[in-house]
Each structure stands twice: as C-alpha cells, then as structure tokens.
Coordinates of C-alpha atoms (C1' of nucleotides) in Angstrom, one line a residue:
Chain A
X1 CA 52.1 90.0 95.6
X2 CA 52.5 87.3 93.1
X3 CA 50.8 87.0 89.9
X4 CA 47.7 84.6 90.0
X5 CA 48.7 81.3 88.4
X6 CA 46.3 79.7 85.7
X7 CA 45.7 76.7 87.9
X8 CA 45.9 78.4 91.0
X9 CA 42.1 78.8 89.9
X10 CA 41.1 75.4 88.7
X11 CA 39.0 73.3 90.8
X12 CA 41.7 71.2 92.3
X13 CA 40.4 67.9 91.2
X14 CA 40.8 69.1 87.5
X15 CA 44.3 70.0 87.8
X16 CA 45.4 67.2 90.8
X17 CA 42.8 64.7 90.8
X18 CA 45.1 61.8 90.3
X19 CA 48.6 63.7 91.4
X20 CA 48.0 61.3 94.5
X21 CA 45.8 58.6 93.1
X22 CA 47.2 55.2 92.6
X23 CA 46.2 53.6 90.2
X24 CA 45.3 50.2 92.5
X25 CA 46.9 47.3 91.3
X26 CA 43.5 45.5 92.1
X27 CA 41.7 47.9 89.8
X28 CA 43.0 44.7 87.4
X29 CA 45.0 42.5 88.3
X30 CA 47.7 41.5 86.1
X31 CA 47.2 39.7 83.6
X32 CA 43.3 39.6 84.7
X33 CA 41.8 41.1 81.5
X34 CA 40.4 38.8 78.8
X35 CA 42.9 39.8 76.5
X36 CA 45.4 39.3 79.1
X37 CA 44.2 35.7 80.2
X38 CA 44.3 34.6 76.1
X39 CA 47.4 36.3 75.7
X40 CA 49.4 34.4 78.9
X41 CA 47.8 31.1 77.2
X42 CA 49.6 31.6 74.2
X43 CA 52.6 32.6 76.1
X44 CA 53.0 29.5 78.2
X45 CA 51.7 27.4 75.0
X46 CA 54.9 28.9 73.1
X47 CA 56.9 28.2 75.7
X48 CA 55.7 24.5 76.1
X49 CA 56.2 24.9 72.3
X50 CA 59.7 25.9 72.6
X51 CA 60.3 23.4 75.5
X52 CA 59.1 20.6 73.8
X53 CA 60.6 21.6 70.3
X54 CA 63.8 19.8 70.7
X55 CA 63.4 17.5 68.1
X56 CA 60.2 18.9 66.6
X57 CA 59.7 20.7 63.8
X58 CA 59.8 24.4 62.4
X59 CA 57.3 26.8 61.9
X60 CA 57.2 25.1 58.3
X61 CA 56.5 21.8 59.6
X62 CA 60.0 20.7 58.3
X63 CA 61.9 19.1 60.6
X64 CA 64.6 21.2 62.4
X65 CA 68.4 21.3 61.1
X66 CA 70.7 20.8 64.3
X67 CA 72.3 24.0 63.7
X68 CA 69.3 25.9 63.0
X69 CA 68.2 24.8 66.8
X70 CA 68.1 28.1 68.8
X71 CA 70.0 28.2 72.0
X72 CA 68.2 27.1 74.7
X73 CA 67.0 29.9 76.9
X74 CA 67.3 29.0 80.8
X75 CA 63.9 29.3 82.3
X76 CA 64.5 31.2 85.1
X77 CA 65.4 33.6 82.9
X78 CA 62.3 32.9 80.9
X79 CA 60.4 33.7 84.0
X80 CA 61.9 36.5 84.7
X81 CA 61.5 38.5 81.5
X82 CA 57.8 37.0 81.4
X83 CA 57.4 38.7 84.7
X84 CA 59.2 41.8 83.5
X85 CA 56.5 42.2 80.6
X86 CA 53.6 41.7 82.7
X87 CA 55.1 44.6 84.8
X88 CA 55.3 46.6 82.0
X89 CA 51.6 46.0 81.1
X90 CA 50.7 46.5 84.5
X91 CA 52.2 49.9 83.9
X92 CA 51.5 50.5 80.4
X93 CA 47.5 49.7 81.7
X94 CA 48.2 52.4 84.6
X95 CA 49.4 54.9 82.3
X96 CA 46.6 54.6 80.2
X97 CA 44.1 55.3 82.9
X98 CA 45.7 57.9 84.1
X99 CA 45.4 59.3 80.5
X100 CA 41.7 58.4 80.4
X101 CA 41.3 60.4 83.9
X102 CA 42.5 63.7 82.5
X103 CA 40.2 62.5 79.4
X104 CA 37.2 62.7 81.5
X105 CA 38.4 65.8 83.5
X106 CA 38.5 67.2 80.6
X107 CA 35.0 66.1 79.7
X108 CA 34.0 67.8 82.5
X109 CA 34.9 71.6 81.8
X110 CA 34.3 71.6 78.1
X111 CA 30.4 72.4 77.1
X112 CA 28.2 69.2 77.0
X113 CA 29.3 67.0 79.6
X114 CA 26.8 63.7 79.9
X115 CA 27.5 61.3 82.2
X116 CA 25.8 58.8 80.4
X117 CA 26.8 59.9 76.8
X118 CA 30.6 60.5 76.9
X119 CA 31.8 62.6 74.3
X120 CA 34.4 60.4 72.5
X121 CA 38.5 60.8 72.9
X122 CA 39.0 62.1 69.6
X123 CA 35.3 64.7 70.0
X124 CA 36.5 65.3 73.7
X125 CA 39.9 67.2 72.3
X126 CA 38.1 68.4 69.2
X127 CA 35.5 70.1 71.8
X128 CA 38.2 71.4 74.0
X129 CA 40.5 72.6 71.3
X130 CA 37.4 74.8 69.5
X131 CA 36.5 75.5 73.1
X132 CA 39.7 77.2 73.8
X133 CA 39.5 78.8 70.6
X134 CA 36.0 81.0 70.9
X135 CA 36.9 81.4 74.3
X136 CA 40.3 83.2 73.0
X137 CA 38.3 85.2 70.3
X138 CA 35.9 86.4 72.6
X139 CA 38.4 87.3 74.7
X140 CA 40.3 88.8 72.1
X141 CA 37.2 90.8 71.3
X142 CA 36.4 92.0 74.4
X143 CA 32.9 92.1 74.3
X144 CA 30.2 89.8 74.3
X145 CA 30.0 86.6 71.6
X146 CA 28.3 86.5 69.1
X147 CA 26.5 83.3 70.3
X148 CA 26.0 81.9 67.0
X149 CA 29.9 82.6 65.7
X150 CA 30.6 81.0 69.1
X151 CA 28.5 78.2 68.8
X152 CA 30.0 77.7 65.0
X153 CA 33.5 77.7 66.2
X154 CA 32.4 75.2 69.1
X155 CA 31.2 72.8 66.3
X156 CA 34.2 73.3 64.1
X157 CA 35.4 69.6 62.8
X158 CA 33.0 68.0 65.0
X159 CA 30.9 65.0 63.6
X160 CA 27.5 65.1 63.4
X161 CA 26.4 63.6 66.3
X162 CA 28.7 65.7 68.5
X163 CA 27.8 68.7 66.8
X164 CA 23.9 68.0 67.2
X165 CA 24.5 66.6 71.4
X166 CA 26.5 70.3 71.6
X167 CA 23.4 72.0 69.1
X168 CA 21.1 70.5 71.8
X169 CA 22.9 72.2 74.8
X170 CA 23.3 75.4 73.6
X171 CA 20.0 75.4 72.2
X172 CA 18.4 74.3 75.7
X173 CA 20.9 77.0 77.5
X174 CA 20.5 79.8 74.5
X175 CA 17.1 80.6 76.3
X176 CA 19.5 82.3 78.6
X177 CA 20.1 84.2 76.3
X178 CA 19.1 87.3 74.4
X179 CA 20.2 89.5 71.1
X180 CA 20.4 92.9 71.0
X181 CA 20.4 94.8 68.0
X182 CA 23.8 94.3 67.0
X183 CA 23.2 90.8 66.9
X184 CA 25.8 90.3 70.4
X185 CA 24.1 87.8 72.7
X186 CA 23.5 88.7 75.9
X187 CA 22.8 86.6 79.0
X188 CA 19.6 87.1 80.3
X189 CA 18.0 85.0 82.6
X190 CA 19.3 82.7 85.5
X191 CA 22.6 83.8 85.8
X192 CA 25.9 81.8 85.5
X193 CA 26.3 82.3 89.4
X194 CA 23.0 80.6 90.1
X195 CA 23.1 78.3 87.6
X196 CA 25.9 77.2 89.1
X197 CA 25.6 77.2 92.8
X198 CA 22.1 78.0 93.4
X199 CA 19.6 75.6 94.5
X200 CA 16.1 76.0 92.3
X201 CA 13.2 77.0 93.8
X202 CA 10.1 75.3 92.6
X203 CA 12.7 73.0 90.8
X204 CA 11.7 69.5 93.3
X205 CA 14.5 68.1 92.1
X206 CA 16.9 71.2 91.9
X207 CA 17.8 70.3 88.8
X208 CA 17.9 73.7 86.3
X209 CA 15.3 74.9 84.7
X210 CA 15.1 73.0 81.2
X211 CA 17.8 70.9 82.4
X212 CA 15.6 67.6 81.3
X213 CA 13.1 68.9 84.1
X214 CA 10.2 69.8 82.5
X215 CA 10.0 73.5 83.8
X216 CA 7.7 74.2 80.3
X217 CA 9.9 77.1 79.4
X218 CA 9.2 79.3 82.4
X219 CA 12.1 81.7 83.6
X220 CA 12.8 81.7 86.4
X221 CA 13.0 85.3 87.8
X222 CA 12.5 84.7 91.2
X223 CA 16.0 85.2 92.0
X224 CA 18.3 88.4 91.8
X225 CA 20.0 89.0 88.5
X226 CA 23.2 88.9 88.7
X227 CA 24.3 89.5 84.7
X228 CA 27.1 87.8 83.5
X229 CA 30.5 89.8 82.4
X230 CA 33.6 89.9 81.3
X231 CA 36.0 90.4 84.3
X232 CA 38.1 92.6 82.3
X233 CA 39.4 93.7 78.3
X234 CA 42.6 91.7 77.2
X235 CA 44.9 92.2 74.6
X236 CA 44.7 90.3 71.4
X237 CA 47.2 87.9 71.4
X238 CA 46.9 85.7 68.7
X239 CA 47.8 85.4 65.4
X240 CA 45.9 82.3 63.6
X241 CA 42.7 83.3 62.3
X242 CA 41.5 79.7 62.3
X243 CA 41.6 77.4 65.1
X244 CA 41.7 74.7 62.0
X245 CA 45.3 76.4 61.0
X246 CA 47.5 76.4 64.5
X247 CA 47.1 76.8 68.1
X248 CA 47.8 80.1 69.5
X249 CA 51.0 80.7 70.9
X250 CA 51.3 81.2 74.5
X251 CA 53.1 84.5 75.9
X252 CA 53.1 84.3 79.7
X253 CA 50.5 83.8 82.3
X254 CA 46.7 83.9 81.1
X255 CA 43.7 85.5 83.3
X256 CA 41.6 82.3 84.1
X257 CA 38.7 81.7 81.4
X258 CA 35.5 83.0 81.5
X259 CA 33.3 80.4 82.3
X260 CA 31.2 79.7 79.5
X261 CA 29.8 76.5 81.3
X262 CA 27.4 78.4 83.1
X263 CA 25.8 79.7 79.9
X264 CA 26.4 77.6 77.2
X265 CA 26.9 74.1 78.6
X266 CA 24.8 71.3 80.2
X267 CA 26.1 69.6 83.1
X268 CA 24.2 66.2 82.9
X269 CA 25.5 65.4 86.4
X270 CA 24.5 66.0 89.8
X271 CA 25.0 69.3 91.4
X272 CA 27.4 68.7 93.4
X273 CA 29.6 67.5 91.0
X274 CA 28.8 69.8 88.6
X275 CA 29.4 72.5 90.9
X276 CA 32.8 71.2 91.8
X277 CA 33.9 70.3 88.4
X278 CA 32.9 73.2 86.8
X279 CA 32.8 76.7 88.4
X280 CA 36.3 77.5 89.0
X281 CA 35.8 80.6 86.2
X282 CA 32.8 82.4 88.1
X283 CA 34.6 83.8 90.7
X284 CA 36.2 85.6 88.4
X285 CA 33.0 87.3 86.8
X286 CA 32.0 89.4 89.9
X287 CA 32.2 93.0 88.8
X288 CA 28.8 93.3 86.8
X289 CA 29.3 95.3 83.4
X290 CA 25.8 96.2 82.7
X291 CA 22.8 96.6 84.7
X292 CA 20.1 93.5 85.0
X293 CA 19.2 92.5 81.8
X294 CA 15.4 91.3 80.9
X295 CA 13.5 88.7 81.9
X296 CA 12.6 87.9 78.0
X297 CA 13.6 84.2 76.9
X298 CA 14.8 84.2 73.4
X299 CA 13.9 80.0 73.7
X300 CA 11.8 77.8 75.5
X301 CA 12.0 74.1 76.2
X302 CA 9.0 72.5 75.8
X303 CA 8.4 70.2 78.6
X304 CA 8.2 66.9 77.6
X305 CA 12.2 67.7 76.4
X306 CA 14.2 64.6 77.3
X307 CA 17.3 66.4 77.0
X308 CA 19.5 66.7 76.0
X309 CA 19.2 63.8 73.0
X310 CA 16.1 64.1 72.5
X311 CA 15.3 68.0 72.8
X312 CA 11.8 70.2 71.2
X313 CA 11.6 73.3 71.4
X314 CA 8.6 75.0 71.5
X315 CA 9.2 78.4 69.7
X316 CA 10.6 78.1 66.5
X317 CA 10.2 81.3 64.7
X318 CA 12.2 83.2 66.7
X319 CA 15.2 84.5 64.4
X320 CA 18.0 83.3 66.6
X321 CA 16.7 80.4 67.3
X322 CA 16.4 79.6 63.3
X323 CA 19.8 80.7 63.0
X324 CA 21.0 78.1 65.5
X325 CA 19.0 75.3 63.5
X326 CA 20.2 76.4 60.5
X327 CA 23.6 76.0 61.5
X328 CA 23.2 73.3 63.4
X329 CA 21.4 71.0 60.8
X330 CA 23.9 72.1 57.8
Chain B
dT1 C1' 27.0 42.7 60.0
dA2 C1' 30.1 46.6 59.4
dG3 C1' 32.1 50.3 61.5
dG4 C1' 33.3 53.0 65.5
dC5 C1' 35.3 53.2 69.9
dC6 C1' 37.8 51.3 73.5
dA7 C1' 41.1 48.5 76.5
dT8 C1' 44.9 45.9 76.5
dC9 C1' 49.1 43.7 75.0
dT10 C1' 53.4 44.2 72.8
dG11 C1' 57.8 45.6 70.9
dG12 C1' 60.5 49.5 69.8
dT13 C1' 62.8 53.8 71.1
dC14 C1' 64.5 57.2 74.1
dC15 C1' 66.0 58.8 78.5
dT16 C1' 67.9 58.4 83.2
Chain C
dA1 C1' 68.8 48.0 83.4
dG2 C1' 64.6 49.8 83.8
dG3 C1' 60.9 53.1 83.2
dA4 C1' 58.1 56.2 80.2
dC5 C1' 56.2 56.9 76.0
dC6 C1' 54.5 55.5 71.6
dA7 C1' 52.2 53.2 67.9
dG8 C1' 50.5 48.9 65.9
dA9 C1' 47.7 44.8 66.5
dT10 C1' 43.9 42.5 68.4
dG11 C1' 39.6 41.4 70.3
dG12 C1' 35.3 42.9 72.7
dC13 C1' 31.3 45.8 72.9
dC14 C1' 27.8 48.7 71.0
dT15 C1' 24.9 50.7 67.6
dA16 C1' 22.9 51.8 63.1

DNA sequence: TAGGCCATCTGGTCCT
DNA sequence: AGGACCAGATGGCCTA
C-alpha cells in the first residue's frame, strides 16, 4: 500500500484550486487597467514622437545631427513588438494572480483568516512560516503545546496589528482551552471536530460560539466531547532552534499537520467555506488520547465582542488569560 | 498628508 | 524566438 502523500490530504481546492483555472482574459482586458490605459498613451505619444521627429529636435531640445537620427523602425514591426509586450503583461498580470490565489489559499489554513481583514502578503508568509514552526515543535514534542509558547512562536516577527488580530483569535478560541498543572494546554470544550463540521445548536445563526455571536461565554456542552489529540508521536527532526534562524530541513514524506485551526484559529467566513478550506487535518485526529476533558472555560467572551477587532473579555484574572495579555500587549 | 499595501507595467535574465 | 520569472518603478487606494 503506498505511503500517504502530504497533499493527498489537503482539501483539494488548497493544493489545485487554480491547476485548472484560467485566468480569463476578460478578468482585464489588456491594456484595460488605469495604469495600462496611461501607459499605451504614452506609448503611442512616443511613437507619434518618434514619427514626427524627423526633423525635430532631441531630448535636449537641440536640433538633431543627421547622423545622430536613429534608423527608422518599420511600423509593422513597431506593432508587432507593441503587441508582443502587451502579451507579456497580459501574462505577467496572470502570473501575478495566480500568485495572489495561493496567497489567499494560504490565508485560509493559517490561524486568523478574515474575510474582510486580509492578513497582508508579507504577515500572510510571516503567519504561515511561524505556523509551520510551533506546529513542528509541538510535533517534535509530542505532547500537548504549551498554548502560550505556541501562541509566542505564532507572533514571532509579526507587526503589531497582526500580532494583536492573531492575540484576538486565540484569545476568543483559548476558552477552549484549559491548563493543567504542568502549565500544557489542553482542549476542553467544543471540540475541533465540531467546531468544524458541526452545526450549533442554540447558535441561530450557526455561527460558533464566541465567533462574533454573542453566546455570553456559555459552553456549549450539549454535544459529545470528542477531545482533541495528537494522532501519533514523531521523531524530532529538526535542527534550528529558532524559526528566526532557518527553515527546517525536509527528510521525506511528513504525517499531515494537526489541525490547529480548529482550536486556535478563527474562520471569519461562512461554514461552508470554512469547512472546506480548513479541515483537511481533523481526519487525522480520530484516535482520542485522553478521556473527555471538563466542561471548565478558562475564558469567556463577553457578548457584546465584535470580534474579532474589537474583542472584551470578560474574565480577566484568570492566570492564563493574563499571561496571554501580557504577551500579547509587550 | 505620509506611509503602507497593492496592482500593473516594464526591461532584464534565464531557459527551452 | 518566446515564455517564465524577477525586481524596480509608478500610481492608486486606504488609513492613522
């Protein structure tokens, strides 16, 4: 039977999304942009320029020496390497999207995605490269994260704002979680599963519990606990001990990631694209490695949250929760 | 209004 | 020759 392949397991519109998409010529038409439009005016006004330049003057203003005329460039051939650029662009735009698509897929599975307040390129990458870093350690570990070393890894060389938008996630989805005496988080609470594919009862909207719904901090424990785990020990396989210094080098075939979304992340989006986009690690996280967990919420959301930019929460003495701020706000 | 972010154009380089 | 990739330049938009 052969070996599992990474992204045999990603959601296919994450790893093939635009393998088949075109990028449609009409999406803008060449030479249709602003920019475009000013630029093919001062095309054809050089080359009225250059037409009309016979006996006219140089860029100096000085009238032209006869051998210092440049050869005169037939216009068909003119045309055709006019046309040739504006292929090029047409390409060079098409390229660029394409880039920008596997931007936002990439949005998509790293925590704190907002539909309506993208992450920038540059935070996007920084996100996904500290991402792929706790993720590493915690799989290198082999045991539950310490949810404020994660979320400090996460915020590694982020700017502010992106490291308060990603403060305000985790915050909202740290209620999920709770510490044990050796300071490990541990989920408690809706479980990834449901938070993922689950419809909410007593949620009108279905939209999660603190998810910018108003659910006043209430946990939800009508449903069956299904406690999130690690779907198996790996080996420690990297070297750097900062994600600042290097990436880790890759040595064959990885088990897909643990998906952290479920826990950590906000998916301001609708279900079913947050579903789609984002729970390609869960299947993975079946074999539960402790029993249920409590009910106890280390954090509420109070319910006038409008999250996740503008986020209170309600119960600030609790230690973790101070140890979040503190971090967060340094 | 300055600064950040972005889309686009453009010319250069490399590769097929 | 032509396409992909890259980086610099430029201008628009938005926000503090």
């Amino acid at each position: 039977m052969p070996e599992p392949r990474f992204a045999d397991n990603f959601p296919p519109e994450c790893v093939a999304e635009n393998k088949n998409r075109k990028h449609e010529p009409a999406r803008k038409e060449l030479g249709a942009s602003p920019s475009a439009r000013t630029k093919e005016a001062q095309e054809e006004n050089s080359e009225k320029e250059e037409d009309e330049g016979e006996d006219g003057q140089d860029e100096n203003g000085l009238p032209k020496r006869k051998g210092a005329r440049k050869k005169k460039v037939p216009k068909a051939r003119l045309e055709r390497v006019k046309v040739r650029r504006q292929e090029a662009n047409a390409r060079e735009r098409s390229r660029m999207h394409g880039l920008n698509d596997a931007l936002e897929s990439l949005r998509k599975v790293v925590p704190c995605y907002s539909k309506t307040q993208k992450l920038s390129k540059i935070e996007t990458l920084r996100l996904a490269k500290n991402y792929i870093w706790a993720l590493s350690e915690t799989l290198s570990a082999g045991k539950r994260p310490d949810l404020l070393a994660f979320v400090q890894t996460l915020c590694k060389g982020l700017s502010q704002p992106t490291t308060n938008l990603v403060a305000g996630c985790l915050q909202l989805n740290a209620r999920n979680f709770l510490t044990d005496h050796n300071g490990e988080a541990s989920f408690s609470g809706r479980p990834p599963y449901d938070a993922v594919y689950a419809p909410y009862p007593g949620s009108e909207s279905g939209t999660p519990t603190g998810h910018g719904s108003g659910g006043g901090g209430t946990m939800d424990s009508a449903k069956p606990f299904r406690p999130y785990s690690y779907c198996g020990s790996y080996e420690s396989f990297y070297e750097n001990p900062s994600p600042e210094c290097a990436s880790p080098p890759f040595e064959g075939p990885l088990s897909p990631p643990i998906n952290f979304n479920g826990i950590f992340s906000l998916k301001h989006e609708d279900p079913v694209e947050y579903g789609k986009s984002c729970h390609y690690g869960m299947r993975y996280c079946t074999v539960p490695s402790r029993g249920s967990l409590g009910q106890n919420s280390m954090f509420t959301v109070s319910s006038d949250s409008h999250f996740p930019y503008d986020l209170h929460v309600r119960s600030q003495s609790y230690a973790l929760q101070d140890e979040l701020n503190a971090a967060f706000h340094n």
